XYZ file of C-alpha atoms in Angstrom:
471
model
C 10.230 12.710 3.995
C 8.855 9.329 2.966
C 8.101 6.686 5.584
C 9.562 3.203 5.034
C 8.011 0.100 6.577
C 10.656 -2.367 7.786
C 9.714 -5.953 8.610
C 10.712 -6.587 12.262
C 11.523 -10.200 11.396
C 14.350 -9.159 9.037
C 17.780 -10.496 9.820
C 20.946 -8.413 9.327
C 21.425 -9.093 5.559
C 17.734 -8.380 4.852
C 17.783 -5.210 6.953
C 20.936 -4.002 5.244
C 19.391 -4.682 1.827
C 16.283 -2.649 2.712
C 18.227 0.303 4.148
C 20.571 0.423 1.154
C 17.812 -0.111 -1.425
C 15.896 3.070 -0.601
C 18.643 5.185 1.021
C 17.097 5.416 4.482
C 18.069 8.632 6.310
C 16.719 7.839 9.768
C 15.715 4.673 11.596
C 13.108 4.574 14.378
C 12.999 1.269 16.270
C 12.513 -0.431 19.588
C 15.745 -1.578 21.203
C 14.661 -5.138 20.519
C 11.773 -7.557 20.166
C 11.690 -11.282 20.844
C 15.115 -12.623 19.857
C 16.010 -9.521 17.828
C 18.159 -6.691 19.200
C 17.710 -3.917 16.668
C 20.333 -1.610 18.104
C 22.939 -4.375 17.852
C 21.824 -5.211 14.308
C 22.173 -1.596 13.154
C 25.535 -1.372 14.943
C 26.702 -4.432 13.017
C 25.815 -2.767 9.693
C 27.180 0.669 10.704
C 30.009 0.120 13.241
C 30.581 3.917 13.313
C 27.341 4.308 15.342
C 28.902 3.811 18.784
C 31.466 6.584 18.249
C 29.053 9.020 16.563
C 27.266 12.004 18.026
C 23.495 11.261 18.110
C 21.894 12.460 14.871
C 25.211 13.026 13.123
C 26.104 9.516 11.982
C 28.514 9.246 9.065
C 28.592 5.683 7.742
C 30.743 4.247 4.977
C 28.275 1.393 4.359
C 25.129 3.561 4.505
C 26.143 7.134 3.592
C 22.518 8.334 3.564
C 21.844 7.275 7.175
C 22.341 10.080 9.683
C 20.048 9.335 12.646
C 19.260 6.208 14.653
C 16.345 6.675 17.076
C 15.797 3.905 19.612
C 12.889 3.487 22.028
C 14.784 2.485 25.168
C 15.369 3.687 28.717
C 19.102 3.227 28.162
C 21.487 5.804 26.739
C 22.791 3.806 23.775
C 25.967 5.181 22.141
C 25.256 7.191 19.000
C 21.468 6.805 19.252
C 18.781 9.377 19.964
C 16.322 8.304 22.674
C 12.788 8.182 21.322
C 11.475 9.878 24.478
C 13.821 12.843 23.823
C 12.768 13.212 20.190
C 9.915 15.668 20.708
C 12.066 18.054 22.715
C 14.775 18.341 20.047
C 13.297 20.690 17.404
C 13.692 24.447 17.821
C 10.997 26.977 16.904
C 12.949 27.574 13.705
C 12.871 23.847 12.847
C 9.121 23.720 13.432
C 8.501 26.774 11.236
C 10.560 25.121 8.469
C 8.267 22.091 8.571
C 5.203 24.347 8.470
C 6.570 26.120 5.384
C 6.880 22.773 3.635
C 3.214 21.830 4.169
C 1.718 23.699 1.161
C 4.364 22.217 -1.138
C 3.402 18.612 -0.504
C 1.518 17.261 -3.516
C -1.217 14.610 -3.184
C 0.612 12.723 -5.933
C 3.976 12.713 -4.168
C 5.362 9.718 -2.303
C 4.176 9.071 1.238
C 5.282 5.532 1.972
C 7.625 2.831 0.670
C 6.355 -0.714 1.023
C 8.612 -3.695 0.503
C 6.815 -6.465 -1.349
C 6.122 -9.496 0.830
C 9.055 -11.553 -0.372
C 7.099 -14.761 -1.052
C 9.073 -15.260 -4.267
C 12.521 -13.955 -3.304
C 14.188 -10.534 -2.924
C 11.570 -7.838 -2.150
C 11.067 -4.738 -4.278
C 10.224 -1.308 -2.819
C 6.907 0.116 -4.065
C 6.349 3.865 -3.653
C 2.814 4.882 -2.645
C 1.199 8.314 -3.004
C -0.723 10.400 -0.448
C -3.690 10.360 -2.840
C -3.729 6.555 -3.045
C -3.392 6.093 0.716
C -6.202 8.483 1.638
C -8.680 7.377 -1.022
C -8.143 3.654 -0.614
C -8.699 4.040 3.118
C -11.991 5.883 2.534
C -13.357 3.296 0.065
C -12.173 0.297 2.103
C -13.878 1.712 5.187
C -17.167 2.218 3.370
C -17.216 -1.317 1.948
C -16.362 -2.696 5.402
C -19.288 -0.647 6.815
C -17.118 1.406 9.158
C -19.263 4.459 8.359
C -22.424 2.802 9.719
C -21.529 3.069 13.434
C -18.572 3.499 15.789
C -16.591 0.302 15.432
C -13.760 -1.178 17.472
C -11.413 -3.118 15.172
C -9.191 -5.935 16.361
C -6.075 -5.464 14.195
C -4.159 -8.735 14.099
C -1.953 -7.722 11.158
C 1.435 -5.930 11.368
C 1.562 -2.191 10.777
C 4.585 -2.115 8.465
C 2.507 -3.882 5.803
C -0.094 -2.404 3.404
C -2.836 -4.366 5.224
C -2.086 -2.650 8.533
C -1.194 0.740 7.049
C -4.163 1.182 4.714
C -6.917 -1.370 5.445
C -6.578 -0.793 9.197
C -5.056 2.638 9.932
C -6.266 4.695 6.933
C -9.742 3.115 6.873
C -10.103 3.486 10.647
C -8.833 7.077 10.603
C -11.210 8.027 7.776
C -14.284 6.717 9.586
C -13.528 7.305 13.266
C -13.008 3.662 14.232
C -10.968 2.593 17.252
C -8.012 0.323 16.504
C -7.327 -2.401 19.058
C -3.818 -3.901 18.844
C -3.805 -7.191 20.804
C -0.007 -7.461 21.128
C 3.293 -6.540 19.461
C 3.146 -9.756 17.421
C 0.350 -12.132 16.437
C -0.795 -14.826 18.832
C -4.315 -16.221 18.644
C -4.658 -16.214 22.457
C -3.892 -12.474 22.584
C -6.370 -11.760 19.791
C -9.131 -13.688 21.519
C -8.469 -11.925 24.835
C -8.506 -8.501 23.137
C -11.761 -9.201 21.259
C -13.491 -10.161 24.505
C -11.953 -7.463 26.716
C -12.316 -4.562 24.257
C -15.661 -5.718 22.827
C -14.407 -5.601 19.231
C -17.069 -5.500 16.530
C -14.730 -5.874 13.521
C -11.801 -8.274 13.166
C -8.996 -7.937 10.604
C -6.640 -10.782 9.734
C -5.011 -13.010 7.140
C -6.387 -16.516 6.454
C -3.574 -18.091 8.491
C -4.434 -15.874 11.464
C -8.078 -16.905 11.224
C -7.075 -20.580 11.076
C -5.268 -20.135 14.411
C -7.999 -17.933 15.919
C -10.774 -20.393 15.016
C -8.739 -23.215 16.505
C -8.148 -21.234 19.726
C -11.844 -20.406 20.123
C -12.854 -24.055 19.625
C -10.255 -25.240 22.142
C -11.185 -22.617 24.755
C -14.942 -22.986 24.380
C -15.391 -19.194 24.462
C -18.501 -17.815 22.788
C -17.966 -14.366 21.285
C -20.763 -11.818 21.722
C -19.598 -8.598 20.007
C -17.993 -9.381 16.603
C -20.208 -8.412 13.663
C -17.803 -8.420 10.719
C -14.656 -10.424 9.973
C -12.417 -9.077 7.190
C -9.888 -11.400 5.600
C -7.144 -10.479 3.147
C -3.424 -10.702 2.444
C -3.796 -14.154 0.869
C -6.598 -16.220 -0.638
C -9.104 -17.795 1.729
C -10.635 -21.231 1.179
C -14.448 -21.671 1.159
C -14.174 -23.970 4.193
C -12.317 -21.335 6.207
C -14.991 -18.753 5.337
C -17.600 -21.092 6.774
C -15.487 -21.801 9.879
C -14.969 -18.079 10.523
C -18.672 -17.276 10.305
C -19.736 -20.181 12.484
C -17.018 -20.037 15.136
C -16.701 -16.259 15.504
C -20.469 -15.785 15.270
C -20.168 -12.807 12.898
C -23.009 -11.598 10.672
C -20.697 -11.120 7.691
C -17.344 -12.365 6.470
C -15.842 -9.867 4.039
C -12.860 -10.300 1.795
C -10.375 -7.754 0.542
C -7.980 -8.501 -2.298
C -5.128 -6.430 -3.599
C -1.394 -6.056 -3.560
C 1.312 -3.759 -2.275
C 1.632 -2.142 -5.696
C -2.022 -1.017 -5.706
C -1.955 0.653 -2.266
C -3.801 -2.337 -0.852
C -7.321 -3.082 -2.108
C -8.595 -3.539 -5.690
C -11.436 -6.066 -5.118
C -13.642 -6.144 -2.040
C -16.940 -7.473 -0.749
C -20.086 -5.446 -1.382
C -22.719 -4.846 1.303
C -25.165 -7.642 0.503
C -23.820 -10.767 -1.153
C -24.837 -14.339 -1.685
C -22.857 -17.032 0.188
C -21.515 -18.157 -3.207
C -20.123 -14.688 -3.986
C -18.407 -14.540 -0.597
C -16.933 -18.029 -0.753
C -16.064 -18.311 -4.431
C -14.787 -14.820 -5.343
C -12.416 -12.177 -3.976
C -15.185 -9.596 -4.118
C -16.265 -6.846 -6.494
C -13.856 -4.397 -8.131
C -13.419 -1.468 -5.761
C -14.837 1.997 -6.409
C -13.052 4.155 -9.001
C -10.807 1.312 -10.174
C -10.688 -0.410 -13.575
C -9.947 -4.091 -14.155
C -9.396 -6.259 -17.219
C -8.015 -9.731 -17.939
C -5.522 -10.328 -20.745
C -3.987 -13.297 -22.554
C -0.270 -13.961 -23.137
C -0.263 -11.541 -26.075
C -1.824 -8.715 -24.082
C -5.285 -8.997 -25.650
C -8.357 -8.587 -23.453
C -10.197 -11.895 -23.034
C -13.998 -12.369 -22.687
C -15.650 -12.358 -19.247
C -15.360 -15.740 -17.570
C -12.075 -16.582 -19.308
C -8.866 -17.049 -17.301
C -5.921 -14.738 -17.965
C -3.720 -12.212 -16.216
C -5.488 -9.551 -14.150
C -4.568 -5.944 -14.934
C -5.834 -2.951 -12.943
C -5.712 0.821 -13.268
C -6.701 3.539 -10.826
C -5.815 6.164 -8.246
C -3.962 3.701 -6.008
C -1.461 2.418 -8.574
C 2.028 2.819 -7.113
C 4.276 5.568 -8.424
C 6.862 2.894 -9.223
C 9.508 0.583 -7.781
C 12.166 2.643 -6.036
C 15.396 2.709 -8.026
C 14.157 0.099 -10.510
C 12.844 1.727 -13.683
C 13.149 -1.504 -15.682
C 10.954 -3.501 -13.289
C 8.487 -0.606 -13.075
C 8.056 -0.588 -16.872
C 7.581 -4.374 -16.862
C 4.767 -3.974 -14.310
C 3.052 -0.735 -15.416
C 2.605 0.060 -19.119
C 2.403 3.514 -20.733
C -1.382 3.567 -20.236
C -0.884 2.968 -16.462
C -2.332 -0.556 -16.552
C -0.609 -2.562 -13.820
C 0.011 -6.273 -14.438
C -0.725 -8.129 -11.201
C 0.755 -11.523 -12.117
C -2.478 -13.156 -10.916
C -4.252 -15.768 -13.045
C -7.787 -14.415 -12.755
C -11.371 -14.822 -13.972
C -13.462 -11.633 -14.174
C -17.239 -11.834 -14.261
C -19.502 -9.439 -16.140
C -21.023 -8.243 -12.848
C -17.638 -7.003 -11.556
C -16.819 -9.935 -9.273
C -13.579 -11.817 -9.731
C -11.893 -15.067 -8.789
C -8.212 -15.923 -8.457
C -7.180 -19.093 -10.226
C -3.577 -18.786 -9.059
C -0.333 -16.897 -9.557
C 0.956 -17.039 -13.144
C 4.318 -18.208 -11.864
C 2.660 -20.845 -9.669
C 0.835 -22.640 -12.467
C 2.157 -26.209 -12.495
C 2.401 -27.819 -15.935
C 2.336 -31.606 -15.549
C 2.790 -33.451 -18.824
C 1.089 -30.622 -20.706
C -1.811 -30.311 -18.227
C -2.169 -27.021 -16.317
C -2.696 -27.400 -12.558
C -3.681 -24.385 -10.475
C -2.442 -24.987 -6.893
C -5.250 -22.864 -5.430
C -7.906 -25.328 -6.629
C -6.103 -28.296 -5.056
C -5.390 -26.350 -1.841
C -9.073 -25.447 -1.424
C -10.012 -29.108 -1.842
C -7.367 -30.432 0.572
C -8.481 -27.882 3.176
C -11.760 -29.815 3.436
C -9.938 -32.970 4.642
C -10.859 -33.360 8.348
C -7.248 -33.788 9.518
C -5.913 -30.739 7.616
C -5.683 -27.249 9.111
C -4.160 -25.661 6.008
C -2.702 -26.864 2.717
C -0.194 -25.296 0.342
C 0.889 -26.821 -2.981
C 3.964 -26.187 -5.115
C 5.322 -27.540 -8.387
C 8.471 -29.671 -8.147
C 10.706 -30.954 -10.990
C 10.026 -34.384 -12.492
C 12.012 -36.115 -15.235
C 9.006 -37.750 -16.882
C 6.212 -35.182 -16.602
C 8.256 -31.989 -16.271
C 6.531 -31.040 -13.028
C 4.575 -32.750 -10.273
C 2.560 -31.379 -7.391
C 3.815 -31.476 -3.788
C 1.327 -30.716 -0.985
C 2.596 -29.302 2.309
C -0.054 -29.958 4.941
C -0.380 -28.475 8.422
C -2.415 -30.923 10.541
C -5.113 -29.871 13.010
C -3.551 -32.164 15.575
C 0.250 -31.644 15.682
C 0.779 -35.339 16.416
C -1.218 -36.513 13.372
C 0.448 -38.144 10.390
C -1.092 -37.776 6.945
C 0.140 -40.183 4.296
C 0.131 -39.732 0.563
C -2.073 -42.814 0.262
C -4.852 -41.369 2.420
C -4.661 -38.082 0.501
C -4.935 -40.050 -2.738
C -8.009 -41.948 -1.431
C -9.596 -38.632 -0.377
C -9.045 -37.213 -3.892
C -10.416 -40.244 -5.764
C -13.495 -39.364 -7.759
C -13.229 -35.677 -6.823
C -10.038 -34.470 -8.503
C -8.631 -35.407 -11.901
C -5.789 -37.906 -11.507
C -3.147 -35.426 -12.654
C -4.145 -32.938 -9.916
C -3.590 -35.448 -7.095
C -0.302 -34.505 -5.358
C 2.470 -36.995 -6.039
C 4.223 -35.873 -2.856
C 2.757 -35.089 0.561
C 4.723 -33.460 3.370
C 3.397 -32.702 6.846
C 4.674 -29.642 8.741
C 3.422 -28.157 12.001
C 5.127 -24.853 11.172
C 5.074 -23.417 7.666
C 7.550 -20.715 6.583
C 5.621 -17.444 6.511
C 6.147 -13.727 6.147
C 5.297 -11.574 9.163
C 2.094 -10.586 7.358
C 0.993 -14.228 7.326
C 1.693 -15.295 3.737
C 3.256 -18.704 3.191
C 6.641 -18.375 1.465
C 6.316 -20.955 -1.266
C 9.847 -20.381 -2.497
C 11.065 -21.636 0.884
C 8.903 -24.756 0.526
C 10.557 -25.306 -2.859
C 13.992 -24.885 -1.241
C 13.054 -27.433 1.436
C 11.981 -29.950 -1.204
C 15.180 -29.366 -3.188
C 17.361 -29.947 -0.082
C 15.421 -33.124 0.637
C 16.109 -34.362 -2.904
C 19.816 -33.506 -2.627
C 20.074 -35.339 0.693
C 18.408 -38.402 -0.787
C 20.823 -38.302 -3.744
C 23.862 -38.112 -1.419
C 22.601 -40.991 0.726
C 21.884 -43.029 -2.383
C 25.409 -42.427 -3.658
C 26.811 -43.570 -0.333
């Protein structure tokens, strides 16, 4: 069987989409978490559950689903109790599983990962045993887990490639202890776990580090044990790198860069790097992987020239589940995978993200890469994090809108002060025409900002203004 990671933040339509997309046969879940009651959600999708014998569900909506396993003290109608699960198999069942072991191929599917959904409906990428195991080994070596017995504070969720491969597989391969601060991310829980469990390595997304740094500064706690901070899942600004090193007191800040479709990591920090390499690149191409950058026509461009990053190696996904057309668009016959990242590759193997191809904003014929503007705005003293999107404009085609999260929730940040801050440092066409301040940004559970939701917010704002103007 193939494991399927389900985002615990999914609502009923999203959960139903995921279960239908890959034909899930069994669900294992807690009864509920935070405001979510998973048993009720599954019951809504498959109303036959309550009247079914546990393990023998027959659903019209989800014909593949036969078992719902819930971790609860209650006896929920139609569900198998998680605590009873290990007593269910007979000796015959166990021997059947043992007979299957030699038939499992390293190149067969082990895990289905839904893409993060930052640009809309997620796709399901199928990973291989070979990719999982090897990526974990190489990630662990680059993160120096083989140098000593480490205790890793894992702030990221475990349904995601970051948690599954960069944390679990790397830790398993090198004998590291995984410390899970809480069921969901909160900076206060992370800080408490780091201190209590004497963690030497910290894993997190840039957004998590923003919150953790802020919490440490506010609490006045001085950390004694962290040696290495690993950031990934989204791009990290140079300022945040500096804040992490200074505030957490680590010897090294390492970056990992990859995507779901590559079984996690394709670029990663080396052992000894200059501050410039750490702050200005996403690391060095990982061991046993190939990388190239191409132009719009598919031709390889010279080193130092921006284009689309393509990679090839052992961790390339087997394909998108049930979507041969999208698989062929992403992976060509030579197994080169198109990442969709606008990228600059250096001759020494280091690389730098310029932005997502689809995120490039074209203003009056000028290309604007949001990442560059975001990194600059992150240096403004009142800004905790910045995210820029392209919005429609009648005259220029597109303009830039900056969504800013302030350090102080009560702060206001006007477009005029942003403009003054940019004067003499950014070309006029890169200065955001619109500035919006939000204390909470829409994010995936893995910590990535959902820019398509920011675009939806801007569109609704425009529509509201148009209605009010008409009235």
